[in-house]
DNA sequence: CATGAATGAGGATTCATTCAT
DNA sequence: CATGAATGAATCCTCATTCAT
């Protein structure tokens, strides 16, 4: 019987791609997109520069490959939150719990003014994803407003934006990783502040 | 020998330095640190590139000179807020009103991961200023907690961080500049959300 | 009176540009476009790599700047030849004498299949110039045919092409520079072969 | 032990080598040496890139292997022409007819300045072949001169060079492939121009 | 032998910084 | 002092070549 030789190779390949993405994420989070050289990524992974290009045809694409799945996962979580059986508040809490530690890269994206210009073709797709995410959160907020839970005076866009801001990785890193607050406590606090903030 | 010749020269020099800082701020806000070239700054000011280096020995230092006074002003506002005659809540509102539209650069600082790595020597001073700012806000928060206004369970650091996050220039730009919400309304909304959020 | 300081600088600049073009021509004639590195050109001129880019924004443009004036001069000579007071044969001889030793780069252009793809935007201009050159030669050939001097059976395009081929720099280099044939003798021979070849 | 197992293997090997040469010729004619990648050659043949290196140790050698047999064939044709039963003129016509459409690669060789620098070790052999070709043509020219057919004043080297230039593939492509002139007419025209040109 | 993933030298280009005028 | 031409380190990316499987 013919061995699925490709299976192993392919697994190793994907594994390495994960290492690359991981290394790139670490370095870019620390130094930003521009101060992260392809050499340094390759070095950290322990492969040759050229090998990076077997996985990602441009530095841009590597950054995109870093951001896109995070945004996708986040969007999926938003949709799960909407479908979640509970109040609008419980839905938002669900989302906070699900995504709190994985949301880093939207921030890299939103915060580095350079990155906007880094993506060209993909910018549209990214913008679309972000719009969908905001839209989905808006629906939950509407639900809450209709149920008389949330303040009707506040515009959804502002509320959604502030909600997204709660995922700020800097805050998370500071409280949870540096100051050893438990993740659960952190999320409870965040949820409390935000939900009270928008209460009717 | 002519006395105080330097006085005029010096005044002109300082004036020029202001123009440089202004040009740099505009361009960096728009394009980000890395996509801002020394050439473009010099061009916008109308001076030669070399002249920039008579004022700032490195691009880094120019960015630093941009951020530092903003932090200083912010710190000063924090101190004024503390001295403000009113409740802790009114102090925070005072701060929001005073700094909302001028706070951009702390954010550029915190949010652009590149910039963090741009400052080396100055990082310490920056960190010190930020610590003082956080400390000052913490004092106001303590005051509020003691007066029974704010939730005692929330750690000051977290609350201060979230307060600072309310100055997010992306949100400000979106609501006020793009969607034409009045600055007053914007601040009222922000204050409402935050202050309710941390209420006892 | 204000010295035209720029005048000297500008003269030096243009002088250096000539050196660059000269060095590039030499190296590219010897090694071809692809084996000529910007480093080597800079080295030969004795300037830094970056300085090349003050004169030519891309390697492409340097090659273009090398080819274009030669084509232009050639075209001008074609037009002078047409206006020359004499028979069609004398006109062609005039052209041979005028351009024999300066025509090198059309050949570099025509002969390196890579170069075609090197020029992008400029290709059109180049093609236009070449078409004009061929057209002009065609007119002279027509004149000769009408005067009963040239063979009517031969298509102009073919005749013009073969005429242009007479400028082959390889042949010129071999006979004149390596074998010390006088330029005059060389041209006399070339003219004889070509003109007899197309005679009625 | 199985004898001559290598025989089949060897035949297949040689067959594959032919495919490689064929693919390389096609692509290099179209795109030039530098824009032809080993990947593309392997792809067109349908083998792995590494396999190319079982046949040719360097890209250079592949190009050499492409050019050398063409030169050899050309040389052989020159020798057949010399042995051809007829006048010197008829010998040259024989050569034009025999090699007109196969001579492309000598031209790629002579005309692409890159290629010259590509061959290092082989350059000597190539130069030797070219010298032999020129020599052979020179003999025919001598024969013609002695028979009073060709102009004695013209140096053989020049005449031979110009004869070789008649094989210019650019002209052939233009007239025959693009403008649909028949090959026979083309050769008739070429022969006419050249032979008249060198006539006594 | 055949494969094709991995390598890394090589080259174009940018731009902060220097320094002669 | 002011200038801006000149510099060259830094970085992305390509592709011929190697080598473990």
Coordinates of N, CA, C and O in Angstrom, one line a residue, chain B residues 8-157:
Chain B
X8 N 17.9 87.2 19.5 CA 17.0 87.1 18.3 C 17.2 85.8 17.6 O 16.2 85.1 17.3
X9 N 18.4 85.5 17.4 CA 18.7 84.2 16.7 C 18.0 83.1 17.5 O 17.4 82.2 16.9
X10 N 18.1 83.1 18.8 CA 17.6 82.1 19.6 C 16.1 82.0 19.4 O 15.5 80.9 19.4
X11 N 15.5 83.2 19.4 CA 14.0 83.2 19.3 C 13.6 82.6 17.9 O 12.7 81.8 17.8
X12 N 14.3 83.0 16.9 CA 14.0 82.4 15.6 C 14.2 80.9 15.5 O 13.5 80.2 14.9
X13 N 15.3 80.5 16.2 CA 15.6 79.1 16.3 C 14.4 78.3 16.9 O 14.0 77.3 16.4
X14 N 13.9 78.9 18.0 CA 12.9 78.2 18.7 C 11.6 78.2 17.9 O 10.8 77.2 17.9
X15 N 11.4 79.3 17.2 CA 10.2 79.4 16.4 C 10.3 78.3 15.3 O 9.3 77.6 15.0
X16 N 11.5 78.2 14.7 CA 11.6 77.1 13.7 C 11.4 75.7 14.2 O 10.8 74.9 13.6
X17 N 11.9 75.5 15.4 CA 11.7 74.2 16.1 C 10.3 73.9 16.2 O 9.8 72.8 16.0
X18 N 9.5 74.9 16.5 CA 8.0 74.7 16.6 C 7.4 74.3 15.3 O 6.6 73.4 15.2
X19 N 7.9 74.9 14.2 CA 7.4 74.6 12.9 C 7.7 73.1 12.6 O 7.0 72.4 12.0
X20 N 9.0 72.8 12.9 CA 9.4 71.4 12.7 C 8.5 70.4 13.4 O 8.0 69.4 12.8
X21 N 8.3 70.7 14.7 CA 7.5 69.8 15.5 C 6.1 69.7 14.9 O 5.5 68.6 14.8
X22 N 5.6 70.8 14.5 CA 4.2 70.9 14.0 C 4.1 70.0 12.7 O 3.2 69.2 12.5
X23 N 5.1 70.2 11.8 CA 5.1 69.5 10.5 C 5.2 68.0 10.8 O 4.5 67.2 10.3
X24 N 6.1 67.7 11.7 CA 6.3 66.3 12.0 C 5.1 65.6 12.6 O 4.7 64.5 12.2
X25 N 4.4 66.4 13.5 CA 3.2 65.8 14.1 C 2.1 65.6 13.0 O 1.5 64.5 13.0
X26 N 1.9 66.5 12.1 CA 0.9 66.4 11.1 C 1.2 65.1 10.2 O 0.4 64.3 10.0
X27 N 2.4 65.1 9.8 CA 2.8 64.0 8.9 C 2.7 62.6 9.6 O 2.2 61.6 9.0
X28 N 3.3 62.6 10.8 CA 3.3 61.3 11.5 C 1.9 60.8 11.9 O 1.6 59.6 11.9
X29 N 1.1 61.8 12.2 CA -0.3 61.3 12.5 C -1.0 60.7 11.3 O -1.7 59.8 11.4
X30 N -0.6 61.3 10.2 CA -1.3 60.8 9.0 C -0.7 59.5 8.5 O -1.4 58.5 8.1
X31 N 0.7 59.4 8.5 CA 1.3 58.3 7.8 C 2.0 57.3 8.8 O 2.5 56.3 8.4
X32 N 2.2 57.7 10.0 CA 2.9 56.9 10.9 C 4.4 57.2 10.9 O 4.9 57.8 9.9
X33 N 5.0 56.8 11.9 CA 6.4 57.1 12.1 C 7.3 56.7 10.9 O 8.1 57.5 10.4
X34 N 7.2 55.5 10.5 CA 8.1 55.0 9.5 C 7.9 55.5 8.1 O 8.8 55.6 7.3
X35 N 6.7 55.8 7.8 CA 6.4 56.4 6.5 C 6.6 57.9 6.4 O 6.3 58.5 5.4
X36 N 7.1 58.4 7.5 CA 7.4 59.8 7.5 C 8.9 60.0 7.3 O 9.7 59.5 8.2
X37 N 9.3 60.6 6.3 CA 10.7 60.8 6.0 C 11.2 62.2 6.5 O 10.4 63.1 6.5
X38 N 12.4 62.2 6.8 CA 13.0 63.5 7.2 C 12.9 64.5 6.1 O 12.7 65.7 6.3
X39 N 13.0 64.0 4.9 CA 12.9 64.9 3.7 C 11.5 65.6 3.7 O 11.4 66.8 3.5
X40 N 10.5 64.8 3.9 CA 9.2 65.3 3.8 C 9.0 66.4 4.9 O 8.3 67.4 4.7
X41 N 9.5 66.1 6.1 CA 9.3 67.1 7.2 C 10.0 68.4 6.8 O 9.5 69.5 6.9
X42 N 11.3 68.2 6.4 CA 12.0 69.4 6.0 C 11.3 70.2 4.9 O 11.2 71.4 4.9
X43 N 10.8 69.5 3.9 CA 10.1 70.1 2.8 C 8.9 70.9 3.3 O 8.7 72.0 2.9
X44 N 8.1 70.3 4.2 CA 6.9 70.9 4.7 C 7.3 72.2 5.4 O 6.6 73.2 5.3
X45 N 8.3 72.1 6.2 CA 8.7 73.3 6.9 C 9.4 74.4 6.0 O 9.3 75.6 6.3
X46 N 9.9 73.9 4.9 CA 10.6 74.8 4.0 C 12.1 75.0 4.4 O 12.6 76.1 4.1
X47 N 12.7 74.1 5.0 CA 14.1 74.2 5.3 C 14.8 73.0 4.7 O 14.2 72.1 4.2
X48 N 16.2 73.0 4.9 CA 16.9 71.9 4.3 C 17.0 70.8 5.3 O 16.8 71.0 6.6
X49 N 17.1 69.6 4.8 CA 17.1 68.4 5.6 C 18.2 68.5 6.7 O 17.9 68.2 7.9
X50 N 19.3 69.0 6.4 CA 20.4 69.1 7.3 C 20.0 70.0 8.5 O 20.5 69.7 9.6
X51 N 19.2 70.9 8.3 CA 18.8 71.8 9.4 C 18.0 71.1 10.5 O 18.1 71.5 11.6
X52 N 17.3 70.1 10.0 CA 16.6 69.3 11.1 C 17.6 68.8 12.1 O 17.2 68.8 13.3
X53 N 18.7 68.5 11.6 CA 19.7 67.8 12.5 C 20.4 68.8 13.4 O 21.1 68.4 14.3
X54 N 20.2 70.1 13.1 CA 20.7 71.1 14.1 C 19.7 71.2 15.3 O 20.1 71.7 16.4
X55 N 18.6 70.7 15.1 CA 17.6 70.7 16.2 C 17.4 69.4 16.9 O 17.3 69.3 18.1
X56 N 17.5 68.3 16.1 CA 17.3 67.0 16.7 C 18.3 66.1 16.1 O 18.4 65.9 14.8
X57 N 19.1 65.4 16.9 CA 20.2 64.7 16.4 C 19.8 63.4 15.7 O 20.6 62.8 14.9
X58 N 18.6 62.9 16.0 CA 18.1 61.7 15.3 C 16.6 61.8 15.1 O 15.9 62.6 15.7
X59 N 16.2 61.0 14.2 CA 14.7 61.0 13.9 C 14.0 60.6 15.2 O 12.9 61.2 15.5
X60 N 14.5 59.7 15.9 CA 14.0 59.3 17.2 C 13.8 60.5 18.1 O 12.7 60.6 18.8
X61 N 14.8 61.3 18.2 CA 14.7 62.4 19.1 C 13.6 63.4 18.7 O 13.0 64.1 19.6
X62 N 13.4 63.5 17.4 CA 12.3 64.4 17.0 C 11.0 63.8 17.4 O 10.2 64.5 17.9
X63 N 10.8 62.5 17.3 CA 9.6 61.9 17.7 C 9.4 62.0 19.2 O 8.4 62.3 19.7
X64 N 10.5 61.9 19.9 CA 10.5 62.0 21.3 C 10.1 63.5 21.7 O 9.2 63.7 22.6
X65 N 10.7 64.4 21.0 CA 10.4 65.8 21.3 C 8.9 66.1 21.0 O 8.4 67.1 21.5
X66 N 8.3 65.3 20.2 CA 6.9 65.5 19.9 C 6.0 64.9 21.0 O 5.0 65.5 21.3
X67 N 6.4 63.8 21.5 CA 5.6 63.1 22.5 C 5.8 63.7 23.9 O 4.8 63.8 24.6
X68 N 7.0 64.0 24.2 CA 7.3 64.4 25.6 C 6.4 65.6 26.1 O 5.8 65.5 27.1
X69 N 6.4 66.7 25.3 CA 5.6 67.8 25.8 C 4.1 67.5 26.0 O 3.4 68.0 26.8
X70 N 3.6 66.6 25.1 CA 2.2 66.2 25.2 C 2.0 65.4 26.5 O 1.0 65.6 27.2
X71 N 2.9 64.6 26.8 CA 2.8 63.8 28.0 C 2.9 64.8 29.2 O 2.1 64.7 30.2
X72 N 3.8 65.7 29.1 CA 3.9 66.7 30.2 C 2.6 67.5 30.3 O 2.2 67.7 31.5
X73 N 2.1 67.9 29.2 CA 0.8 68.7 29.3 C -0.3 67.8 29.9 O -1.1 68.3 30.7
X74 N -0.3 66.6 29.5 CA -1.3 65.7 30.1 C -1.1 65.5 31.6 O -2.1 65.6 32.3
X75 N 0.1 65.4 31.9 CA 0.4 65.3 33.4 C 0.0 66.5 34.1 O -0.6 66.4 35.2
X76 N 0.3 67.6 33.5 CA -0.1 68.9 34.2 C -1.7 68.9 34.3 O -2.2 69.3 35.4
X77 N -2.3 68.5 33.3 CA -3.8 68.5 33.3 C -4.3 67.6 34.4 O -5.3 67.8 35.1
X78 N -3.6 66.4 34.6 CA -3.9 65.5 35.6 C -3.8 66.2 37.0 O -4.7 66.1 37.9
X79 N -2.7 67.0 37.1 CA -2.5 67.6 38.4 C -3.6 68.8 38.6 O -4.1 68.9 39.7
X80 N -3.9 69.4 37.5 CA -5.0 70.4 37.7 C -6.3 69.7 38.0 O -7.0 70.3 38.8
X81 N -6.5 68.6 37.4 CA -7.7 67.9 37.7 C -7.8 67.5 39.2 O -8.8 67.7 39.9
X82 N -6.6 67.0 39.7 CA -6.6 66.7 41.1 C -6.9 67.9 42.0 O -7.6 67.8 43.0
X83 N -6.4 69.1 41.5 CA -6.7 70.3 42.3 C -8.0 70.9 42.1 O -8.5 71.8 42.8
X84 N -8.7 70.4 41.1 CA -10.0 70.9 40.7 C -11.0 70.8 41.9 O -11.1 69.8 42.6
X85 N -11.7 71.8 42.0 CA -12.7 71.8 43.1 C -14.0 71.1 42.8 O -14.8 71.7 42.1
X86 N -14.1 69.9 43.2 CA -15.3 69.1 42.9 C -15.1 67.6 43.2 O -14.0 67.3 43.8
X87 N -16.0 66.8 42.9 CA -15.9 65.4 43.2 C -14.9 64.7 42.3 O -14.4 65.3 41.3
X88 N -14.6 63.5 42.6 CA -13.7 62.7 41.8 C -14.2 62.6 40.3 O -13.5 62.7 39.4
X89 N -15.5 62.4 40.3 CA -16.1 62.3 38.9 C -15.9 63.6 38.1 O -15.6 63.6 37.0
X90 N -16.1 64.7 38.8 CA -16.0 66.0 38.1 C -14.5 66.2 37.7 O -14.3 66.8 36.6
X91 N -13.6 65.7 38.5 CA -12.2 65.8 38.1 C -11.9 65.0 36.8 O -11.2 65.5 36.0
X92 N -12.5 63.8 36.8 CA -12.2 63.0 35.6 C -12.9 63.7 34.3 O -12.3 63.7 33.2
X93 N -14.0 64.2 34.5 CA -14.7 64.9 33.4 C -13.9 66.1 33.0 O -13.7 66.4 31.8
X94 N -13.4 66.8 34.0 CA -12.5 68.0 33.7 C -11.3 67.5 32.8 O -11.0 68.2 31.8
X95 N -10.7 66.4 33.1 CA -9.6 65.9 32.4 C -10.0 65.5 30.9 O -9.3 65.8 30.0
X96 N -11.1 64.8 30.9 CA -11.6 64.4 29.5 C -11.8 65.6 28.6 O -11.4 65.7 27.5
X97 N -12.4 66.7 29.2 CA -12.7 67.9 28.4 C -11.4 68.6 28.0 O -11.2 69.1 26.9
X98 N -10.5 68.6 28.9 CA -9.2 69.3 28.7 C -8.3 68.6 27.7 O -7.7 69.3 26.9
X99 N -8.3 67.4 27.7 CA -7.2 66.7 26.9 C -7.8 65.8 25.7 O -7.0 65.3 25.0
X100 N -9.1 65.8 25.7 CA -9.6 64.8 24.7 C -9.0 65.0 23.3 O -8.6 64.0 22.6
X101 N -8.9 66.2 22.8 CA -8.4 66.3 21.5 C -6.9 66.5 21.3 O -6.4 66.6 20.3
X102 N -6.2 66.6 22.5 CA -4.8 66.8 22.4 C -4.0 65.6 22.8 O -2.8 65.6 22.8
X103 N -4.7 64.5 23.0 CA -4.1 63.3 23.6 C -3.5 62.4 22.5 O -3.0 61.3 22.9
X104 N -3.7 62.8 21.3 CA -3.3 61.9 20.2 C -2.0 61.2 20.4 O -1.8 60.1 20.1
X105 N -1.0 62.0 20.8 CA 0.3 61.5 20.7 C 0.7 60.4 21.8 O 1.5 59.6 21.5
X106 N 0.1 60.5 22.9 CA 0.3 59.4 23.9 C -0.1 58.1 23.2 O 0.5 57.1 23.4
X107 N -1.2 58.3 22.4 CA -1.7 57.1 21.8 C -0.8 56.6 20.7 O -0.5 55.4 20.6
X108 N -0.4 57.5 19.9 CA 0.6 57.1 18.9 C 1.7 56.4 19.6 O 2.2 55.3 19.1
X109 N 2.1 56.9 20.7 CA 3.2 56.3 21.5 C 2.8 54.8 22.0 O 3.6 53.9 21.7
X110 N 1.7 54.8 22.6 CA 1.3 53.5 23.2 C 1.0 52.5 22.1 O 1.2 51.3 22.3
X111 N 0.4 53.0 21.1 CA -0.3 52.0 20.2 C 0.7 51.6 19.0 O 0.6 50.5 18.5
X112 N 1.5 52.5 18.6 CA 2.4 52.0 17.6 C 3.6 51.3 18.2 O 4.5 51.9 18.8
X113 N 3.6 50.0 18.0 CA 4.6 49.2 18.6 C 6.0 49.6 18.2 O 7.0 49.4 18.9
X114 N 6.1 50.2 17.0 CA 7.4 50.6 16.5 C 8.0 51.7 17.4 O 9.2 51.7 17.7
X115 N 7.1 52.6 17.7 CA 7.7 53.7 18.5 C 8.3 53.3 19.8 O 9.3 53.9 20.2
X116 N 7.7 52.3 20.4 CA 8.3 51.9 21.6 C 9.8 51.5 21.4 O 10.6 51.9 22.2
X117 N 10.0 50.9 20.3 CA 11.4 50.5 20.1 C 12.2 51.6 19.5 O 13.5 51.5 19.4
X118 N 11.6 52.7 19.2 CA 12.3 53.8 18.6 C 13.0 54.6 19.8 O 14.2 55.0 19.6
X119 N 12.4 54.7 20.8 CA 13.0 55.4 22.0 C 13.9 54.4 22.7 O 13.5 53.3 22.9
X120 N 15.1 54.8 23.0 CA 15.9 53.9 23.7 C 16.3 54.6 25.0 O 15.8 54.3 26.1
X121 N 17.1 55.6 24.9 CA 17.6 56.4 26.1 C 16.4 57.0 26.8 O 16.3 57.0 28.0
X122 N 15.5 57.6 25.9 CA 14.4 58.3 26.5 C 13.3 57.5 27.1 O 12.4 58.0 27.8
X123 N 13.3 56.2 26.8 CA 12.2 55.4 27.3 C 12.0 55.5 28.8 O 10.9 55.6 29.2
X124 N 13.1 55.7 29.5 CA 13.0 55.8 30.9 C 12.2 57.0 31.3 O 11.3 56.9 32.2
X125 N 12.5 58.1 30.7 CA 11.8 59.3 31.0 C 10.4 59.2 30.7 O 9.5 59.6 31.4
X126 N 10.1 58.7 29.5 CA 8.7 58.5 29.1 C 8.0 57.6 30.1 O 6.9 57.9 30.5
X127 N 8.6 56.5 30.4 CA 8.0 55.6 31.4 C 7.7 56.3 32.7 O 6.6 56.1 33.3
X128 N 8.6 57.2 33.1 CA 8.4 57.9 34.3 C 7.2 58.8 34.2 O 6.3 58.8 35.1
X129 N 7.1 59.5 33.1 CA 5.9 60.4 32.9 C 4.6 59.6 33.0 O 3.6 60.0 33.6
X130 N 4.7 58.5 32.2 CA 3.4 57.7 32.2 C 3.1 57.2 33.6 O 1.9 57.2 34.0
X131 N 4.1 56.8 34.3 CA 3.8 56.3 35.7 C 3.2 57.5 36.5 O 2.2 57.2 37.3
X132 N 3.7 58.7 36.4 CA 3.2 59.8 37.1 C 1.7 60.0 36.7 O 0.9 60.4 37.6
X133 N 1.5 60.0 35.4 CA 0.1 60.2 35.0 C -0.8 59.1 35.6 O -1.9 59.5 36.1
X134 N -0.4 57.9 35.5 CA -1.2 56.8 36.0 C -1.4 57.0 37.5 O -2.5 56.9 38.1
X135 N -0.3 57.4 38.2 CA -0.4 57.6 39.6 C -1.4 58.7 40.0 O -2.2 58.6 40.9
X136 N -1.3 59.8 39.2 CA -2.2 60.9 39.5 C -3.7 60.5 39.3 O -4.5 60.9 40.1
X137 N -3.9 59.8 38.2 CA -5.3 59.4 38.0 C -5.7 58.4 39.1 O -6.8 58.5 39.6
X138 N -4.7 57.6 39.5 CA -5.0 56.7 40.6 C -5.4 57.4 41.9 O -6.3 57.0 42.6
X139 N -4.8 58.6 42.1 CA -5.1 59.3 43.3 C -6.6 59.8 43.2 O -7.4 59.8 44.2
X140 N -7.0 60.3 42.1 CA -8.4 60.7 41.9 C -9.3 59.5 42.1 O -10.3 59.6 42.7
X141 N -8.9 58.4 41.6 CA -9.7 57.2 41.7 C -9.8 56.8 43.2 O -10.9 56.5 43.7
X142 N -8.7 56.9 43.9 CA -8.8 56.6 45.4 C -9.7 57.5 46.1 O -10.5 57.1 46.9
X143 N -9.6 58.8 45.7 CA -10.5 59.8 46.3 C -12.0 59.4 46.1 O -12.8 59.4 47.0
X144 N -12.2 59.0 44.8 CA -13.6 58.5 44.5 C -14.0 57.3 45.3 O -15.1 57.2 45.7
X145 N -13.1 56.4 45.4 CA -13.4 55.2 46.2 C -13.7 55.5 47.6 O -14.6 55.0 48.2
X146 N -12.8 56.4 48.2 CA -13.0 56.8 49.6 C -14.4 57.5 49.8 O -15.0 57.4 50.8
X147 N -14.7 58.3 48.8 CA -16.0 59.0 48.9 C -17.2 58.1 48.6 O -18.3 58.5 48.6
X148 N -16.9 56.8 48.3 CA -18.0 55.9 48.1 C -18.6 56.0 46.7 O -19.6 55.5 46.4
X149 N -17.8 56.7 45.8 CA -18.4 56.9 44.5 C -18.0 55.7 43.5 O -18.7 55.4 42.6
X150 N -16.8 55.2 43.7 CA -16.2 54.2 42.7 C -16.2 52.9 43.3 O -16.0 52.7 44.6
X151 N -16.2 51.9 42.4 CA -16.2 50.5 42.8 C -14.8 50.2 43.4 O -13.8 50.3 42.8
X152 N -14.8 49.7 44.7 CA -13.6 49.4 45.4 C -12.9 48.1 44.9 O -11.7 47.9 45.1
X153 N -13.7 47.3 44.3 CA -13.2 46.0 43.9 C -12.2 46.1 42.7 O -11.3 45.3 42.5
X154 N -12.4 47.2 41.9 CA -11.5 47.3 40.7 C -10.2 47.9 41.1 O -10.1 48.8 41.8
X155 N -9.1 47.2 40.5 CA -7.8 47.8 40.8 C -7.6 49.1 40.1 O -8.0 49.3 39.0
X156 N -6.9 50.0 40.8 CA -6.7 51.3 40.2 C -6.0 51.3 38.9 O -6.3 52.0 38.0
X157 N -5.0 50.4 38.8 CA -4.3 50.4 37.5 C -5.2 50.1 36.3 O -5.0 50.6 35.3

